[in-house]
Short mmCIF file of C-alpha atoms and ligand atoms in Angstrom, two decimals:
data_model
loop_
_atom_site.label_atom_id
_atom_site.label_comp_id
_atom_site.label_asym_id
_atom_site.label_seq_id
_atom_site.Cartn_x
_atom_site.Cartn_y
_atom_site.Cartn_z
CA MET A 9 -4.17 19.61 12.24
CA ASN A 10 -2.22 16.55 13.31
CA ILE A 11 -0.72 15.03 10.22
CA PRO A 12 -0.22 11.21 10.05
CA GLU A 13 3.22 10.20 9.17
CA HIS A 14 2.03 7.03 7.57
CA VAL A 15 -1.50 6.58 5.58
CA ALA A 16 -2.37 3.32 3.88
CA ILE A 17 -5.08 3.30 1.44
CA ILE A 18 -7.27 0.33 0.21
CA LEU A 19 -8.07 1.68 -3.40
CA ASP A 20 -11.64 0.30 -3.69
CA GLY A 21 -14.38 0.86 -6.19
CA ASN A 22 -13.02 1.33 -9.40
CA GLY A 23 -15.23 -1.06 -11.00
CA ARG A 24 -18.34 0.40 -9.40
CA TRP A 25 -17.28 3.90 -10.21
CA ALA A 26 -16.92 3.20 -14.01
CA LYS A 27 -20.44 1.37 -13.90
CA SER A 28 -21.94 4.38 -12.47
CA LYS A 29 -20.86 6.27 -15.43
CA GLY A 30 -21.84 3.56 -18.04
CA MET A 31 -18.17 2.71 -18.57
CA PRO A 32 -16.33 -0.74 -18.70
CA ARG A 33 -14.81 -1.71 -15.42
CA THR A 34 -11.24 -1.29 -16.81
CA TYR A 35 -11.88 2.32 -17.64
CA GLY A 36 -12.27 2.52 -13.72
CA HIS A 37 -8.88 0.93 -13.24
CA THR A 38 -7.29 3.43 -15.81
CA GLN A 39 -8.80 6.38 -13.83
CA GLY A 40 -7.98 5.01 -10.49
CA ALA A 41 -4.41 4.59 -11.51
CA LYS A 42 -4.35 8.41 -12.49
CA ASN A 43 -5.67 9.24 -9.09
CA VAL A 44 -2.78 7.45 -7.39
CA GLU A 45 -0.66 10.07 -8.96
CA VAL A 46 -2.78 12.92 -7.90
CA ILE A 47 -3.02 11.50 -4.20
CA CYS A 48 0.75 10.93 -4.02
CA ARG A 49 1.37 14.52 -4.79
CA GLU A 50 -1.45 15.86 -2.29
CA ALA A 51 -0.18 13.64 0.44
CA TRP A 52 3.29 14.97 0.20
CA ASN A 53 2.01 18.56 0.16
CA LEU A 54 0.05 17.91 3.23
CA GLY A 55 3.14 16.71 4.92
CA ILE A 56 2.59 12.92 4.83
CA LYS A 57 5.71 10.75 4.75
CA TYR A 58 4.76 7.33 3.98
CA LEU A 59 2.00 6.38 1.68
CA THR A 60 0.98 2.62 0.98
CA VAL A 61 -1.41 1.79 -1.43
CA TYR A 62 -3.08 -1.72 -2.04
CA ALA A 63 -3.11 -2.11 -5.77
CA PHE A 64 -3.61 -5.93 -6.42
CA SER A 65 -4.18 -8.52 -4.08
CA THR A 66 -3.28 -12.35 -3.85
CA GLU A 67 -6.93 -12.82 -4.22
CA ASN A 68 -7.50 -10.68 -7.34
CA TRP A 69 -5.89 -13.42 -9.30
CA SER A 70 -9.42 -14.97 -9.08
CA ARG A 71 -11.09 -12.18 -11.12
CA PRO A 72 -11.95 -12.74 -14.83
CA GLY A 73 -8.93 -13.34 -16.92
CA ASP A 74 -9.63 -10.17 -19.15
CA GLU A 75 -9.82 -7.96 -16.12
CA VAL A 76 -6.49 -9.38 -14.87
CA LYS A 77 -4.63 -8.97 -18.00
CA ALA A 78 -6.10 -5.37 -18.20
CA ILE A 79 -4.79 -4.62 -14.77
CA MET A 80 -1.30 -6.05 -15.59
CA ASP A 81 -1.02 -4.29 -18.78
CA LEU A 82 -2.02 -1.03 -17.02
CA LEU A 83 0.53 -1.74 -14.24
CA ARG A 84 3.04 -1.81 -17.06
CA SER A 85 2.41 1.52 -18.24
CA TYR A 86 1.87 2.77 -14.70
CA LEU A 87 5.34 1.64 -13.56
CA LYS A 88 6.82 3.73 -16.42
CA THR A 89 4.87 7.02 -15.52
CA CYS A 90 5.76 6.26 -11.86
CA LYS A 91 9.34 6.47 -12.76
CA ASN A 92 8.98 10.08 -13.90
CA THR A 93 6.83 11.04 -10.98
CA ALA A 94 9.33 9.71 -8.81
CA GLU A 95 12.13 11.81 -10.66
CA LYS A 96 9.99 14.83 -10.66
CA ASN A 97 8.84 14.79 -6.96
CA HIS A 98 12.03 12.94 -5.45
CA MET A 99 9.61 10.15 -4.23
CA ARG A 100 11.22 6.92 -3.38
CA VAL A 101 9.32 3.77 -4.53
CA ARG A 102 9.09 0.22 -3.23
CA VAL A 103 6.69 -2.62 -3.73
CA ILE A 104 5.52 -4.87 -1.15
CA GLY A 105 3.90 -8.26 -1.94
CA ASP A 106 5.30 -11.55 -3.58
CA LYS A 107 6.97 -10.06 -6.79
CA SER A 108 8.06 -13.32 -7.90
CA GLY A 109 4.52 -14.32 -8.69
CA LEU A 110 4.55 -11.18 -11.40
CA SER A 111 5.71 -11.58 -14.91
CA GLU A 112 9.25 -11.14 -15.43
CA ASP A 113 9.23 -7.94 -17.35
CA ILE A 114 6.87 -6.38 -14.62
CA GLN A 115 9.62 -7.63 -12.09
CA GLN A 116 12.34 -5.75 -13.83
CA SER A 117 10.46 -2.78 -14.18
CA ILE A 118 10.05 -2.97 -10.40
CA ARG A 119 13.72 -3.52 -9.64
CA GLU A 120 14.64 -0.42 -11.99
CA LEU A 121 12.15 1.77 -10.22
CA GLU A 122 13.32 0.68 -6.93
CA GLU A 123 16.98 0.86 -7.62
CA PHE A 124 16.46 4.38 -9.45
CA SER A 125 14.41 6.01 -6.59
CA ARG A 126 16.10 4.38 -3.43
CA ASP A 127 18.06 7.54 -2.39
CA PHE A 128 14.98 10.05 -3.25
CA ASP A 129 14.15 11.70 0.03
CA GLY A 130 10.52 13.00 -0.82
CA LEU A 131 7.52 10.66 -0.18
CA ASN A 132 8.13 7.20 0.63
CA PHE A 133 5.73 5.37 -1.74
CA GLN A 134 4.96 1.68 -1.15
CA ILE A 135 2.72 -0.07 -3.72
CA ALA A 136 1.22 -3.56 -2.78
CA LEU A 137 1.18 -5.72 -5.57
CA ASN A 138 0.40 -9.43 -5.51
CA TYR A 139 0.17 -8.66 -1.57
CA GLY A 140 -1.62 -10.36 0.95
CA SER A 141 -0.86 -10.23 4.55
CA ARG A 142 -1.00 -13.87 5.22
CA ASP A 143 1.22 -14.61 2.50
CA GLU A 144 3.62 -12.00 3.75
CA ILE A 145 3.67 -13.54 7.20
CA ILE A 146 4.15 -17.00 5.81
CA ARG A 147 7.11 -15.70 3.78
CA ALA A 148 8.50 -13.90 6.53
CA PHE A 149 8.37 -17.06 8.72
CA ASN A 150 9.94 -19.23 5.93
CA GLY A 151 12.67 -16.57 5.80
CA ILE A 152 13.51 -16.81 9.31
CA LEU A 153 13.59 -20.65 8.93
CA GLY A 154 15.73 -20.54 6.22
CA GLU A 155 18.22 -18.24 7.94
CA ILE A 156 18.37 -20.44 11.01
CA ARG A 157 18.98 -23.64 8.43
CA ASP A 158 21.90 -21.38 6.71
CA GLY A 159 23.47 -20.65 10.08
CA ILE A 160 22.90 -16.74 9.55
CA LEU A 161 20.68 -16.99 12.66
CA PRO A 162 21.51 -19.16 15.67
CA GLU A 163 19.65 -22.35 16.02
CA ASP A 164 18.52 -21.32 19.54
CA THR A 165 16.91 -18.20 17.90
CA VAL A 166 13.69 -17.02 19.61
CA VAL A 167 10.89 -15.21 17.80
CA THR A 168 10.28 -11.70 18.82
CA GLU A 169 8.21 -8.84 17.32
CA ASP A 170 11.36 -7.27 16.12
CA LEU A 171 12.47 -10.57 14.25
CA ILE A 172 9.22 -10.77 12.44
CA GLU A 173 9.05 -7.21 11.80
CA SER A 174 12.63 -7.33 10.20
CA HIS A 175 11.42 -10.07 7.74
CA LEU A 176 8.20 -8.45 6.50
CA ASP A 177 7.90 -6.74 3.28
CA THR A 178 7.48 -3.56 5.39
CA ALA A 179 10.72 -3.84 7.20
CA GLY A 180 12.00 -0.56 8.17
CA ILE A 181 8.77 1.19 7.41
CA PRO A 182 6.83 2.64 10.51
CA ASP A 183 3.33 1.16 10.84
CA PRO A 184 0.47 3.05 9.48
CA ASP A 185 -1.11 5.74 11.61
CA LEU A 186 -4.30 6.02 9.41
CA LEU A 187 -5.97 3.33 7.01
CA ILE A 188 -8.56 4.45 4.61
CA ARG A 189 -10.70 2.21 2.67
CA THR A 190 -12.81 3.80 -0.25
CA SER A 191 -16.19 2.80 -1.65
CA GLY A 192 -18.19 1.67 1.44
CA GLU A 193 -16.70 -1.61 2.35
CA GLU A 194 -15.54 -2.00 5.85
CA ARG A 195 -13.05 -4.78 5.86
CA LEU A 196 -9.29 -5.27 5.60
CA SER A 197 -9.24 -7.80 2.66
CA ASN A 198 -5.99 -9.26 3.97
CA TYR A 199 -4.07 -6.02 4.07
CA LEU A 200 -1.07 -5.11 6.68
CA LEU A 201 -2.81 -7.40 9.28
CA TRP A 202 0.41 -7.11 11.40
CA GLN A 203 1.11 -3.55 10.72
CA CYS A 204 -2.25 -2.28 11.56
CA ALA A 205 -2.43 -3.46 15.03
CA TYR A 206 -2.92 0.18 16.34
CA THR A 207 -3.96 2.10 12.99
CA GLU A 208 -6.84 4.21 13.25
CA PHE A 209 -9.44 3.25 10.39
CA TYR A 210 -11.56 5.77 8.07
CA PHE A 211 -14.05 4.79 5.88
CA THR A 212 -15.71 6.53 2.87
CA ASP A 213 -18.40 5.97 0.42
CA VAL A 214 -16.56 7.79 -2.41
CA HIS A 215 -15.17 5.35 -4.82
CA TRP A 216 -11.41 5.47 -5.55
CA PRO A 217 -11.42 7.15 -8.82
CA ALA A 218 -13.45 10.10 -7.32
CA PHE A 219 -11.28 10.41 -3.86
CA SER A 220 -9.92 13.92 -4.17
CA LYS A 221 -7.63 15.95 -2.07
CA ASP A 222 -10.63 17.36 -0.31
CA GLU A 223 -11.68 13.78 0.53
CA LEU A 224 -7.99 13.06 1.90
CA VAL A 225 -8.12 16.32 3.95
CA LYS A 226 -11.48 14.99 5.47
CA ALA A 227 -9.92 11.73 6.46
CA ILE A 228 -7.00 13.51 7.99
CA GLU A 229 -9.16 15.88 9.82
CA ALA A 230 -11.30 12.63 11.12
CA TYR A 231 -7.94 11.16 12.28
CA SER A 232 -6.68 14.30 13.84
CA SER A 233 -9.66 14.80 16.14
CA ARG A 234 -9.19 11.18 17.63
CA GLN A 235 -7.50 10.42 20.95
CA ARG A 236 -4.84 7.67 19.96
CA ARG A 237 -3.76 4.88 22.41
CA PHE A 238 -0.74 3.06 21.35
CA GLY A 239 0.47 -0.57 21.95
CA LYS A 240 0.53 -2.65 25.03
CA THR A 241 1.40 0.29 27.45
CA GLY A 242 -1.63 2.56 26.39
CA GLU A 243 1.01 5.19 25.80
CA GLN A 244 -0.48 8.33 24.06
CA VAL A 245 1.01 9.12 20.69
CA GLU A 246 0.19 12.76 20.98
C1 LIG B 23 -10.17 -1.75 -6.79
O1 LIG B 23 -11.47 -1.60 -7.68
C2 LIG B 23 -8.91 -2.06 -7.70
C3 LIG B 23 -8.65 -3.44 -7.60
C4 LIG B 23 -8.86 -4.34 -6.55
C5 LIG B 23 -7.60 -4.00 -8.61
P1 LIG B 23 -12.41 -2.86 -7.59
O2 LIG B 23 -11.85 -3.29 -8.94
O3 LIG B 23 -12.38 -3.67 -6.48
O4 LIG B 23 -13.86 -2.17 -7.79
P2 LIG B 23 -15.18 -2.56 -7.41
O5 LIG B 23 -15.08 -3.10 -5.92
O6 LIG B 23 -15.34 -4.03 -7.97
O7 LIG B 23 -16.14 -1.43 -7.41
C1 LIG B 24 -8.98 -5.08 -2.06
O1 LIG B 24 -10.27 -4.85 -2.84
C2 LIG B 24 -7.85 -5.28 -2.88
C3 LIG B 24 -7.34 -4.04 -3.40
C4 LIG B 24 -7.78 -2.94 -3.33
C5 LIG B 24 -6.24 -4.38 -4.34
P1 LIG B 24 -11.12 -5.91 -3.43
O2 LIG B 24 -12.17 -5.20 -4.11
O3 LIG B 24 -10.29 -6.94 -4.18
O4 LIG B 24 -11.58 -6.72 -2.05
P2 LIG B 24 -12.83 -7.57 -1.73
O5 LIG B 24 -12.67 -8.69 -2.68
O6 LIG B 24 -14.03 -6.65 -1.91
O7 LIG B 24 -12.55 -7.94 -0.07
MG1 LIG B 25 -13.42 -4.02 -4.78
#
């Protein structure tokens, strides 16, 4: 089987999964967070080097206040668990998204987690929090403009793919080979628009909390059977 180096997942369906069990949506989020732990381990065991999960989008702030609060509280405890997992599995954790929009204590936990795990050589695990791809691209361009203003970049700077990429939150991380979205929706919802230019997509009806190792293997099998074409030259990846 051809194992993708980088898998990105849109964790969707926590609410529907909980509803199907007669439980509140927040229960779905709790179980969804637990499943992230499971899938991180399984991904590494399968030989995946990078895993990037979409946990909270810039659009998700428009959900009911109670739900947003429950997700933020869950995130607080998740970031603590994640530190233990990182230590145990030598996982390097990074957060992508606009961290400045999260509360100060969460920003502090993220800084600690990123610093603590920066030299670990296991799975590269990225969590997208307060992430929106359009927002990321806008921040990248404003970063470039700021560097030109501050004289870090020359005034006659020409925009190139490399220049943009190096200012995205994902700078230094290879583009995803495979994107999985659970729970039946087949859209990107503002996730990794730039990075997914040549990514293979896989959709499943399974809700995120029920997405097991077997489901991950199924997604990789589907990916593995595809002929990939890559970039402008049409060069075959494998
Ligand atoms: C994904 O599950 C988790 C987040 C977006 C935070 P949803 O909460 O979107 O669950 P559904 O799609 O309503 O079932
Ligand atoms: C996408 O899921 C965002 C995350 C998984 C964090 P949503 O459930 O929020 O997306 P839409 O609203 O259905 O497009
Ligand atoms: Mg959803």
